[in-house]
Amino acid sequence: MNITNAFSFRKTSLLVALAAMSAFSAGAAQPAKTTGGIAIEQAWTRATPPNAPVAGGFLTIRNSGDRADRLVSVTSPDANSVEIHQMTMEDGVMRMRKLADGLSIDARSIVMLKPGGYHLMFIGPKRPIVEGGTVTATLRFEKAGTREVRFDVRALGSSGAKPQH
Ligand SMILES: [Cu+2]
């Protein structure tokens, strides 16, 4: 590349270099975070009353890769089990059902798990879930492998609908 080209393409080259550097450093430091293009954002749960049998888990799953993936299972040291649920309206009643085959994440898509939609269900919390605390879980994806996720506990609040299991 001669000097003129070097100057013309300096910005592009810089961007390419930065992209290469960030890809390299991310890959070197945190290989699990980039594999499969799956990233987890904004994980939270709600404080529960004492002895509540379940607690919802909400988060955003971003798939920046060009292949679909699937959230297949979730485990947590803070609950007896964790299920992947979908909330649906049946005969005018909000109901939750377990997604036995997990939750598919299309290539280059964002799936939000939120109140009233898809969510995680912490079954049998092993300790009180209190505001300001955290709940941890391991999400396992079919292709991207596992992700350790920390859910921030927000205030006990109503989202309106009282779902039935
Ligand atoms: Cu549920």
XYZ file of N, CA, C and O and ligand atoms in Angstrom:
661
model
N 0.857 -1.196 0.000
C 0.000 0.000 0.000
C 0.892 1.245 0.000
O 1.817 1.363 0.803
N 0.650 2.179 -0.968
C 1.473 3.389 -0.984
C 0.939 4.398 0.021
O -0.088 4.180 0.682
N 1.618 5.507 0.106
C 1.273 6.484 1.145
C -0.125 7.057 0.954
O -0.875 7.222 1.901
N -0.499 7.322 -0.325
C -1.818 7.895 -0.585
C -2.920 6.937 -0.148
O -3.865 7.310 0.538
N -2.757 5.696 -0.523
C -3.759 4.711 -0.112
C -3.799 4.546 1.397
O -4.851 4.403 2.001
N -2.624 4.574 1.960
C -2.553 4.408 3.420
C -3.333 5.524 4.099
O -4.039 5.313 5.075
N -3.183 6.738 3.516
C -3.890 7.869 4.106
C -5.392 7.731 3.873
O -6.192 7.896 4.782
N -5.781 7.388 2.639
C -7.196 7.282 2.299
C -7.901 6.241 3.152
O -9.035 6.421 3.564
N -7.210 5.184 3.381
C -7.868 4.079 4.074
C -7.507 4.015 5.554
O -7.737 3.033 6.225
N -6.941 5.119 6.023
C -6.489 5.095 7.409
C -7.643 4.791 8.366
O -7.550 3.970 9.252
N -8.765 5.456 8.135
C -9.896 5.280 9.052
C -10.396 3.838 9.013
O -10.630 3.223 10.039
N -10.537 3.330 7.769
C -11.000 1.952 7.636
C -10.035 0.992 8.313
O -10.426 0.106 9.059
N -8.741 1.229 8.039
C -7.737 0.344 8.612
C -7.770 0.383 10.130
O -7.643 -0.632 10.803
N -7.989 1.589 10.640
C -8.032 1.732 12.088
C -9.210 0.943 12.665
O -9.073 0.229 13.645
N -10.348 1.057 11.984
C -11.525 0.332 12.463
C -11.295 -1.170 12.406
O -11.626 -1.900 13.322
N -10.701 -1.607 11.295
C -10.413 -3.034 11.157
C -9.457 -3.478 12.247
O -9.644 -4.509 12.880
N -8.430 -2.640 12.484
C -7.455 -2.988 13.506
C -8.110 -3.059 14.881
O -7.864 -3.977 15.661
N -8.983 -2.096 15.160
C -9.667 -2.085 16.456
C -10.560 -3.306 16.598
O -10.604 -3.943 17.639
N -11.267 -3.628 15.509
C -12.150 -4.789 15.556
C -11.337 -6.050 15.810
O -11.713 -6.890 16.614
N -10.196 -6.135 15.120
C -9.344 -7.312 15.293
C -8.809 -7.379 16.712
O -8.782 -8.437 17.341
N -8.421 -6.220 17.242
C -7.885 -6.189 18.596
C -8.942 -6.581 19.621
O -8.684 -7.363 20.527
N -10.151 -6.028 19.460
C -11.178 -6.330 20.449
C -11.593 -7.781 20.343
O -11.847 -8.437 21.341
N -11.631 -8.291 19.110
C -11.987 -9.700 18.947
C -10.930 -10.570 19.604
O -11.232 -11.531 20.289
N -9.665 -10.142 19.399
C -8.577 -10.931 19.973
C -8.603 -10.880 21.488
O -8.557 -11.899 22.149
N -8.727 -9.663 22.029
C -8.660 -9.562 23.491
C -9.866 -10.221 24.140
O -9.745 -10.880 25.160
N -11.040 -10.062 23.507
C -12.228 -10.712 24.073
C -12.054 -12.226 24.012
O -12.366 -12.935 24.949
N -11.523 -12.687 22.868
C -11.339 -14.126 22.710
C -10.320 -14.663 23.692
O -10.470 -15.758 24.214
N -9.282 -13.867 23.947
C -8.229 -14.341 24.830
C -8.679 -14.323 26.286
O -8.417 -15.244 27.037
N -9.399 -13.252 26.657
C -9.751 -13.101 28.063
C -11.022 -13.853 28.434
O -11.102 -14.444 29.498
N -11.998 -13.809 27.549
C -13.286 -14.404 27.891
C -13.840 -15.195 26.712
O -14.785 -14.773 26.071
N -13.243 -16.319 26.389
C -13.687 -17.072 25.219
C -15.158 -17.477 25.300
O -15.850 -17.490 24.299
N -15.642 -17.736 26.505
C -17.022 -18.202 26.633
C -18.022 -17.116 26.243
O -19.105 -17.403 25.789
N -17.605 -15.850 26.393
C -18.553 -14.761 26.126
C -18.792 -14.542 24.643
O -19.793 -13.981 24.256
N -17.844 -14.940 23.807
C -17.994 -14.652 22.387
C -18.390 -15.880 21.579
O -18.904 -15.760 20.498
N -18.190 -17.045 22.120
C -18.522 -18.254 21.386
C -19.995 -18.274 21.023
O -20.848 -18.105 21.875
N -20.268 -18.445 19.742
C -21.652 -18.555 19.315
C -22.381 -17.245 19.242
O -23.534 -17.199 18.848
N -21.739 -16.146 19.602
C -22.374 -14.843 19.473
C -23.504 -14.588 20.444
O -24.345 -13.740 20.211
N -23.536 -15.316 21.551
C -24.607 -15.137 22.530
C -24.133 -14.236 23.667
O -23.071 -14.473 24.250
N -24.924 -13.209 23.947
C -24.607 -12.332 25.070
C -25.856 -12.162 25.935
O -26.979 -12.141 25.426
N -25.642 -12.059 27.228
C -26.742 -11.905 28.172
C -26.713 -10.493 28.736
O -25.658 -10.011 29.136
N -27.865 -9.861 28.762
C -27.933 -8.493 29.268
C -29.106 -8.336 30.238
O -30.129 -9.003 30.108
N -28.934 -7.427 31.157
C -30.028 -6.994 32.029
C -30.797 -8.139 32.681
O -32.004 -8.259 32.518
N -30.072 -8.967 33.395
C -30.735 -10.068 34.102
C -31.234 -9.580 35.458
O -30.491 -8.969 36.219
N -32.487 -9.834 35.727
C -33.055 -9.393 37.011
C -34.161 -10.324 37.466
O -34.736 -11.084 36.688
N -34.439 -10.270 38.731
C -35.549 -11.010 39.300
C -36.219 -10.087 40.314
O -35.772 -8.966 40.519
N -37.293 -10.563 40.887
C -38.023 -9.725 41.844
C -37.927 -10.312 43.237
O -37.921 -11.525 43.400
N -37.872 -9.445 44.196
C -37.920 -9.903 45.575
C -39.216 -10.678 45.777
O -40.243 -10.368 45.171
N -39.164 -11.716 46.602
C -40.353 -12.538 46.830
C -40.748 -12.498 48.298
O -39.903 -12.264 49.174
N -42.013 -12.742 48.577
C -42.431 -12.866 49.970
C -41.755 -14.100 50.577
O -41.340 -14.991 49.835
N -41.646 -14.164 51.908
C -41.036 -15.342 52.532
C -41.756 -16.616 52.095
O -42.970 -16.633 51.953
N -41.009 -17.654 51.850
C -41.549 -18.967 51.493
C -42.290 -18.997 50.154
O -43.058 -19.905 49.890
N -42.053 -18.020 49.326
C -42.648 -18.066 47.994
C -42.110 -19.295 47.269
O -40.920 -19.578 47.328
N -42.991 -20.045 46.610
C -42.550 -21.292 45.964
C -41.763 -21.079 44.682
O -40.995 -21.947 44.268
N -41.976 -19.936 44.036
C -41.279 -19.669 42.783
C -40.879 -18.197 42.686
O -41.409 -17.351 43.399
N -39.949 -17.940 41.792
C -39.579 -16.563 41.469
C -39.247 -16.500 39.991
O -38.661 -17.430 39.439
N -39.636 -15.422 39.347
C -39.364 -15.279 37.919
C -37.968 -14.736 37.661
O -37.426 -13.982 38.464
N -37.405 -15.119 36.551
C -36.106 -14.603 36.142
C -36.222 -13.978 34.758
O -36.791 -14.587 33.847
N -35.706 -12.766 34.627
C -35.875 -12.027 33.373
C -34.523 -11.557 32.851
O -33.645 -11.185 33.631
N -34.367 -11.585 31.540
C -33.095 -11.187 30.943
C -33.264 -11.011 29.448
O -34.297 -11.385 28.881
N -32.255 -10.421 28.854
C -32.234 -10.257 27.406
C -31.120 -11.121 26.844
O -29.996 -11.083 27.340
N -31.470 -11.914 25.836
C -30.482 -12.764 25.180
C -30.246 -12.206 23.783
O -31.181 -12.089 22.990
N -29.008 -11.831 23.515
C -28.668 -11.263 22.215
C -27.810 -12.264 21.442
O -26.762 -12.691 21.924
N -28.275 -12.628 20.278
C -27.498 -13.525 19.416
C -26.971 -12.711 18.246
O -27.703 -12.402 17.318
N -25.703 -12.348 18.297
C -25.117 -11.559 17.220
C -24.458 -12.448 16.175
O -23.881 -11.965 15.212
N -24.544 -13.745 16.388
C -23.959 -14.685 15.434
C -24.896 -14.942 14.257
O -26.051 -14.521 14.265
N -24.382 -15.637 13.253
C -25.197 -15.889 12.063
C -25.784 -17.302 12.059
O -26.130 -17.841 11.007
N -25.867 -17.894 13.220
C -26.544 -19.184 13.300
C -27.473 -19.174 14.507
O -27.176 -18.549 15.535
N -28.567 -19.867 14.367
C -29.532 -19.927 15.455
C -28.962 -20.749 16.602
O -28.079 -21.581 16.404
N -29.455 -20.475 17.787
C -29.028 -21.239 18.948
C -30.274 -21.532 19.778
O -31.394 -21.163 19.391
N -30.078 -22.202 20.899
C -31.221 -22.567 21.720
C -30.810 -22.615 23.180
O -29.789 -23.234 23.518
N -31.579 -21.933 23.998
C -31.370 -22.049 25.442
C -32.024 -23.358 25.856
O -33.251 -23.506 25.753
N -31.206 -24.323 26.268
C -31.757 -25.657 26.520
C -32.037 -25.944 27.993
O -32.967 -26.686 28.307
N -31.238 -25.371 28.884
C -31.499 -25.646 30.290
C -30.851 -24.596 31.169
O -29.953 -23.865 30.742
N -31.334 -24.524 32.387
C -30.822 -23.555 33.358
C -30.717 -24.239 34.712
O -31.600 -25.008 35.091
N -29.633 -23.986 35.406
C -29.494 -24.482 36.772
C -29.090 -23.308 37.657
O -28.544 -22.317 37.174
N -29.388 -23.426 38.939
C -29.018 -22.377 39.871
C -28.727 -22.974 41.235
O -29.461 -23.840 41.699
N -27.653 -22.505 41.876
C -27.385 -22.962 43.238
C -28.387 -22.375 44.231
O -28.462 -22.814 45.380
N -29.168 -21.403 43.776
C -30.099 -20.706 44.658
C -31.527 -21.229 44.587
O -32.425 -20.690 45.226
N -31.766 -22.277 43.782
C -33.120 -22.838 43.660
C -33.031 -24.334 43.406
O -32.021 -24.833 42.906
N -34.104 -25.034 43.759
C -34.113 -26.479 43.551
C -34.022 -26.821 42.073
O -33.388 -27.791 41.683
N -34.702 -26.027 41.255
C -34.603 -26.213 39.814
C -34.990 -24.919 39.127
O -35.521 -24.001 39.763
N -34.702 -24.854 37.853
C -35.068 -23.676 37.064
C -35.696 -24.152 35.768
O -35.155 -25.038 35.098
N -36.846 -23.610 35.441
C -37.526 -23.979 34.206
C -37.602 -22.776 33.277
O -37.554 -21.624 33.706
N -37.728 -23.078 31.984
C -37.910 -22.032 30.975
C -39.398 -22.010 30.652
O -39.970 -23.025 30.255
N -40.030 -20.872 30.877
C -41.484 -20.780 30.750
C -41.925 -19.803 29.673
O -41.215 -18.864 29.334
N -43.131 -20.043 29.212
C -43.785 -19.096 28.329
C -45.139 -18.767 28.933
O -45.858 -19.659 29.399
N -45.477 -17.504 28.954
C -46.792 -17.117 29.458
C -47.725 -16.920 28.269
O -47.383 -16.245 27.295
N -48.851 -17.538 28.344
C -49.808 -17.423 27.236
C -51.201 -17.163 27.790
O -51.491 -17.442 28.957
N -52.044 -16.626 26.947
C -53.443 -16.396 27.314
C -54.275 -17.581 26.834
O -54.298 -17.887 25.655
N -54.942 -18.259 27.780
C -55.798 -19.390 27.411
C -57.170 -19.167 28.012
O -57.325 -19.076 29.225
N -58.164 -19.084 27.150
C -59.534 -18.848 27.600
C -59.608 -17.641 28.534
O -60.296 -17.665 29.557
N -58.877 -16.615 28.195
C -58.929 -15.389 28.976
C -58.136 -15.429 30.259
O -58.194 -14.499 31.055
N -57.389 -16.507 30.475
C -56.588 -16.618 31.698
C -55.113 -16.713 31.324
O -54.734 -17.462 30.431
N -54.299 -15.934 31.999
C -52.865 -16.018 31.771
C -52.327 -17.291 32.408
O -52.524 -17.525 33.593
N -51.669 -18.079 31.609
C -51.076 -19.303 32.126
C -49.623 -19.401 31.709
O -49.225 -18.842 30.708
N -48.868 -20.150 32.512
C -47.484 -20.398 32.137
C -47.356 -21.846 31.752
O -47.983 -22.717 32.326
N -46.516 -22.063 30.765
C -46.196 -23.449 30.463
C -44.696 -23.589 30.289
O -44.003 -22.645 29.880
N -44.230 -24.762 30.635
C -42.805 -25.048 30.540
C -42.444 -25.338 29.085
O -43.162 -26.065 28.398
N -41.363 -24.752 28.633
C -40.884 -25.035 27.287
C -39.937 -26.231 27.377
O -38.759 -26.093 27.689
N -40.502 -27.408 27.100
C -39.735 -28.644 27.278
C -38.526 -28.718 26.354
O -37.510 -29.320 26.702
N -38.645 -28.098 25.186
C -37.539 -28.147 24.224
C -36.665 -26.906 24.297
O -35.847 -26.662 23.412
N -36.873 -26.103 25.310
C -36.068 -24.903 25.450
C -36.584 -23.763 24.597
O -37.680 -23.828 24.025
N -35.779 -22.724 24.525
C -36.179 -21.495 23.836
C -35.219 -21.230 22.681
O -34.019 -21.060 22.888
N -35.762 -21.211 21.462
C -34.888 -21.002 20.308
C -34.549 -19.523 20.154
O -35.385 -18.645 20.394
N -33.319 -19.268 19.768
C -32.824 -17.900 19.575
C -32.362 -17.808 18.128
O -31.335 -18.380 17.762
N -33.095 -17.084 17.308
C -32.739 -16.962 15.897
C -31.387 -16.268 15.727
O -30.948 -15.533 16.607
N -30.768 -16.520 14.589
C -29.528 -15.813 14.266
C -29.808 -14.316 14.223
O -30.881 -13.890 13.779
N -28.861 -13.542 14.695
C -28.982 -12.078 14.682
C -30.335 -11.607 15.217
O -31.094 -10.923 14.524
N -30.625 -12.025 16.407
C -31.896 -11.619 17.010
C -31.717 -11.362 18.505
O -30.698 -11.714 19.097
N -32.705 -10.721 19.043
C -32.721 -10.441 20.476
C -34.003 -11.031 21.038
O -35.095 -10.766 20.519
N -33.887 -11.848 22.064
C -35.059 -12.419 22.716
C -35.112 -11.886 24.140
O -34.154 -12.024 24.896
N -36.221 -11.264 24.465
C -36.367 -10.716 25.807
C -37.223 -11.643 26.662
O -38.313 -12.031 26.257
N -36.707 -11.997 27.817
C -37.498 -12.736 28.793
C -37.965 -11.700 29.797
O -37.141 -11.055 30.466
N -39.279 -11.508 29.857
C -39.802 -10.409 30.660
C -41.157 -10.790 31.240
O -41.797 -11.734 30.774
N -41.615 -10.031 32.226
C -42.928 -10.325 32.814
C -44.003 -10.326 31.734
O -44.045 -9.433 30.902
N -44.831 -11.367 31.726
C -45.894 -11.463 30.739
C -45.503 -12.215 29.482
O -46.339 -12.446 28.615
N -44.234 -12.601 29.370
C -43.779 -13.319 28.183
C -42.923 -14.510 28.577
O -43.203 -15.193 29.559
N -41.895 -14.734 27.804
C -40.941 -15.775 28.189
C -40.274 -15.362 29.492
O -40.047 -14.187 29.746
N -39.969 -16.332 30.318
C -39.231 -16.034 31.544
C -38.615 -17.312 32.087
O -38.965 -18.405 31.653
N -37.706 -17.148 33.018
C -37.195 -18.290 33.751
C -37.980 -18.397 35.033
O -38.463 -17.403 35.565
N -38.157 -19.621 35.521
C -38.870 -19.809 36.777
C -37.936 -20.517 37.739
O -37.548 -21.663 37.502
N -37.572 -19.792 38.779
C -36.792 -20.417 39.849
C -37.768 -21.178 40.738
O -38.625 -20.571 41.393
N -37.670 -22.489 40.748
C -38.585 -23.325 41.525
C -37.931 -23.657 42.864
O -36.843 -24.217 42.908
N -38.635 -23.327 43.940
C -38.114 -23.649 45.264
C -36.839 -22.903 45.602
O -35.780 -23.520 45.770
N -36.927 -21.590 45.712
C -35.732 -20.818 46.115
C -35.179 -21.351 47.445
O -35.942 -21.675 48.355
N -33.870 -21.458 47.517
C -33.256 -22.052 48.711
C -33.026 -21.032 49.814
O -32.638 -21.378 50.922
N -33.208 -19.764 49.468
C -33.056 -18.712 50.473
C -33.942 -17.553 50.053
O -34.349 -17.474 48.885
N -34.261 -16.674 50.976
C -35.120 -15.542 50.616
C -34.474 -14.707 49.517
O -33.268 -14.489 49.526
N -35.275 -14.280 48.563
C -34.782 -13.416 47.488
C -35.146 -11.990 47.877
O -36.307 -11.593 47.837
N -34.141 -11.259 48.316
C -34.388 -9.919 48.852
C -33.840 -8.831 47.947
O -32.814 -9.006 47.275
N -34.546 -7.733 47.943
C -34.173 -6.590 47.109
C -32.732 -6.181 47.357
O -32.283 -6.119 48.504
N -32.022 -5.923 46.290
C -30.631 -5.512 46.407
C -29.655 -6.673 46.354
O -28.453 -6.471 46.199
N -30.165 -7.886 46.509
C -29.304 -9.061 46.454
C -29.153 -9.573 45.038
O -29.537 -8.902 44.069
N -28.606 -10.751 44.910
C -28.466 -11.353 43.592
C -28.813 -12.833 43.647
O -28.756 -13.463 44.705
N -29.207 -13.337 42.500
C -29.435 -14.769 42.314
C -28.562 -15.171 41.134
O -28.482 -14.438 40.146
N -27.889 -16.284 41.242
C -27.030 -16.693 40.139
C -27.590 -17.921 39.448
O -28.320 -18.719 40.060
N -27.266 -18.061 38.192
C -27.720 -19.216 37.428
C -26.748 -19.485 36.294
O -26.003 -18.599 35.865
N -26.762 -20.709 35.831
C -25.962 -21.094 34.668
C -26.912 -21.441 33.536
O -27.756 -22.330 33.674
N -26.803 -20.700 32.455
C -27.634 -20.950 31.283
C -26.831 -21.802 30.302
O -25.675 -21.488 30.010
N -27.456 -22.846 29.810
C -26.750 -23.699 28.846
C -27.398 -23.577 27.476
O -28.604 -23.810 27.325
N -26.584 -23.198 26.502
C -27.060 -23.065 25.128
C -26.566 -24.247 24.305
O -25.483 -24.775 24.552
N -27.385 -24.624 23.349
C -27.064 -25.778 22.510
C -25.707 -25.622 21.834
O -24.905 -26.548 21.826
N -25.456 -24.454 21.277
C -24.207 -24.264 20.539
C -23.191 -23.409 21.293
O -22.000 -23.651 21.202
N -23.662 -22.402 21.972
C -22.740 -21.447 22.608
C -22.195 -21.926 23.945
O -21.319 -21.284 24.524
N -22.723 -23.030 24.451
C -22.222 -23.513 25.731
C -22.902 -22.807 26.897
O -24.035 -22.363 26.790
N -22.186 -22.683 28.000
C -22.813 -22.154 29.208
C -22.449 -20.698 29.455
O -21.405 -20.205 29.026
N -23.349 -20.021 30.144
C -23.125 -18.647 30.578
C -23.513 -18.546 32.046
O -24.606 -18.964 32.433
N -22.609 -17.987 32.842
C -22.936 -17.696 34.232
C -23.640 -16.343 34.250
O -23.138 -15.378 33.670
N -24.797 -16.296 34.864
C -25.568 -15.061 34.862
C -25.932 -14.674 36.293
O -26.314 -15.518 37.103
N -25.781 -13.392 36.580
C -26.165 -12.880 37.899
C -27.410 -12.016 37.735
O -27.418 -11.047 36.976
N -28.451 -12.384 38.441
C -29.713 -11.654 38.375
C -29.783 -10.667 39.544
O -29.683 -11.067 40.706
N -29.944 -9.407 39.234
C -30.122 -8.409 40.285
C -31.551 -8.497 40.810
O -32.494 -8.595 40.028
N -31.690 -8.454 42.111
C -33.019 -8.562 42.704
C -33.635 -7.172 42.858
O -33.112 -6.332 43.592
N -34.723 -6.959 42.128
C -35.444 -5.683 42.223
C -36.562 -5.790 43.249
O -36.862 -6.866 43.748
N -37.181 -4.653 43.499
C -38.214 -4.596 44.527
C -39.401 -5.497 44.196
O -39.725 -5.732 43.029
N -40.013 -5.998 45.225
C -41.245 -6.761 45.067
C -42.291 -5.830 44.468
O -42.650 -4.810 45.039
N -42.736 -6.145 43.274
C -43.700 -5.257 42.627
C -44.672 -6.060 41.788
O -44.358 -7.130 41.292
N -45.857 -5.517 41.615
C -46.856 -6.237 40.830
C -46.726 -5.888 39.363
O -46.504 -4.749 38.991
N -46.884 -6.913 38.520
C -46.891 -6.655 37.084
C -48.314 -6.740 36.571
O -48.577 -6.731 35.396
N -49.271 -6.851 37.495
C -50.669 -6.911 37.095
C -51.217 -8.320 37.131
O -51.812 -8.729 38.114
N -50.969 -9.050 36.047
C -51.573 -10.380 35.922
C -51.082 -11.337 37.007
O -49.929 -11.321 37.395
N -51.981 -12.125 37.507
C -51.623 -13.185 38.452
C -51.636 -14.503 37.697
O -52.681 -15.105 37.501
N -50.504 -14.940 37.222
C -50.485 -16.148 36.403
C -50.716 -17.429 37.220
O -50.451 -17.454 38.411
N -51.233 -18.412 36.531
C -51.453 -19.711 37.178
C -50.590 -20.758 36.500
O -50.465 -20.762 35.300
N -50.042 -21.644 37.294
C -49.227 -22.709 36.720
C -50.070 -23.961 36.532
O -50.906 -24.243 37.332
Cu -43.419 -19.345 35.117
